[in-house]
């Protein structure tokens, strides 16, 4: 009994310690770093340019197009999933039909309401299991009407293959536009307001007129920043940038160099020559900082759902918030990388090892400025 009590106490203390380190040490440290990085950003504003989310636009387009099909694929796939989800007896019978039809049994998949992305594997799995599923429902005495109608239609499997091919195109596109290091201007050419920033993709050499239009847009939509630009200085900076672009554009095009790498190359070349183009960089920064989708926001809700389940419902809101901060701020760190990073932060290590981590005011930002290293 004493051994069991000691073991429970040990694990309970470990849980409390981990929570305290995340809540009172690592999360405040990450927030301090974010604040330091935001100080160097030129356009921090609550005014948002409404340009639409590309992923949702594709989702809505797919939803509208499938609404005119003779079958509701999403409904069929989800109902098949629910029919077998928690019914072991039905699954065992389905496995027998899989053996009979020489079909490899796999767990059936469902989809969520928010995005067509998870529907692709669900449709593909239904197609793989189609021979066994058709035979299963054809032999059921009390087969649901929706399944009886669907599997008795000889064209049903054709519609599934059609949807599968369309889903692949849409889902591959969504994955591309939701990746890191892509701006709204790279996909938003169809949006009138974003066309003035199309030159930042460096498909061709930008003109001075392109720069002026972008500058006018930024000044009109960010009056609260008080940013004043001397156009004569900006024109000189523009000429420096154009010279670099003309020298390297063909090579970038031949090697399919991505947008951010092209601008990084321009920065390194001009910086090596001690040429400052601060005004020009402000325009580029504004353009490239516009997110391509709201996937970053949706990931916050996804992480919350993963952490806050029926089984793990003892988390408090501050703890969930701290975990989300860490997962997003240090997302590029592997375990070994994060370990090496901690070794460079003695103040942070002292806070982790001391008993002060159980206090809300553990980490004091005042003394870490010279030690903190940006994770971005």
PDB file of C-alpha atoms in Angstrom, residues 2 10 26-27 37 39 43 58 62 103 122 133 142 156 187 245 252 278 306 319 328 344 354:
ATOM      1  CA  UNK A   2       2.831   2.363   0.905  1.00  0.00           C
ATOM      2  CA  UNK A  10       5.654  10.391  -7.832  1.00  0.00           C
ATOM      3  CA  UNK A  26       8.331  28.193 -21.285  1.00  0.00           C
ATOM      4  CA  UNK A  27       5.092  29.883 -22.402  1.00  0.00           C
ATOM      5  CA  UNK A  37      10.030  40.119 -32.813  1.00  0.00           C
ATOM      6  CA  UNK A  39       8.874  45.338 -32.209  1.00  0.00           C
ATOM      7  CA  UNK A  43       2.932  47.050 -39.864  1.00  0.00           C
ATOM      8  CA  UNK A  58     -11.791  25.931 -53.027  1.00  0.00           C
ATOM      9  CA  UNK A  62     -16.139  21.835 -54.527  1.00  0.00           C
ATOM     10  CA  UNK A 103     -10.987  -7.663 -50.753  1.00  0.00           C
ATOM     11  CA  UNK A 122     -12.643   8.374 -46.888  1.00  0.00           C
ATOM     12  CA  UNK A 133     -19.783  -3.338 -49.012  1.00  0.00           C
ATOM     13  CA  UNK A 142     -33.332  -4.618 -43.146  1.00  0.00           C
ATOM     14  CA  UNK A 156     -22.663   4.687 -58.157  1.00  0.00           C
ATOM     15  CA  UNK A 187      -2.298  32.568 -55.096  1.00  0.00           C
ATOM     16  CA  UNK A 245      16.851  41.179 -60.311  1.00  0.00           C
ATOM     17  CA  UNK A 252      15.976  31.896 -60.703  1.00  0.00           C
ATOM     18  CA  UNK A 278      14.645  50.139 -45.846  1.00  0.00           C
ATOM     19  CA  UNK A 306      -6.570  16.978 -29.624  1.00  0.00           C
ATOM     20  CA  UNK A 319      -2.600  25.338 -19.521  1.00  0.00           C
ATOM     21  CA  UNK A 328       3.241  27.100 -32.585  1.00  0.00           C
ATOM     22  CA  UNK A 344      21.982  28.275 -24.626  1.00  0.00           C
ATOM     23  CA  UNK A 354      14.065  26.212  -9.249  1.00  0.00           C
TER      24      UNK A 354
END
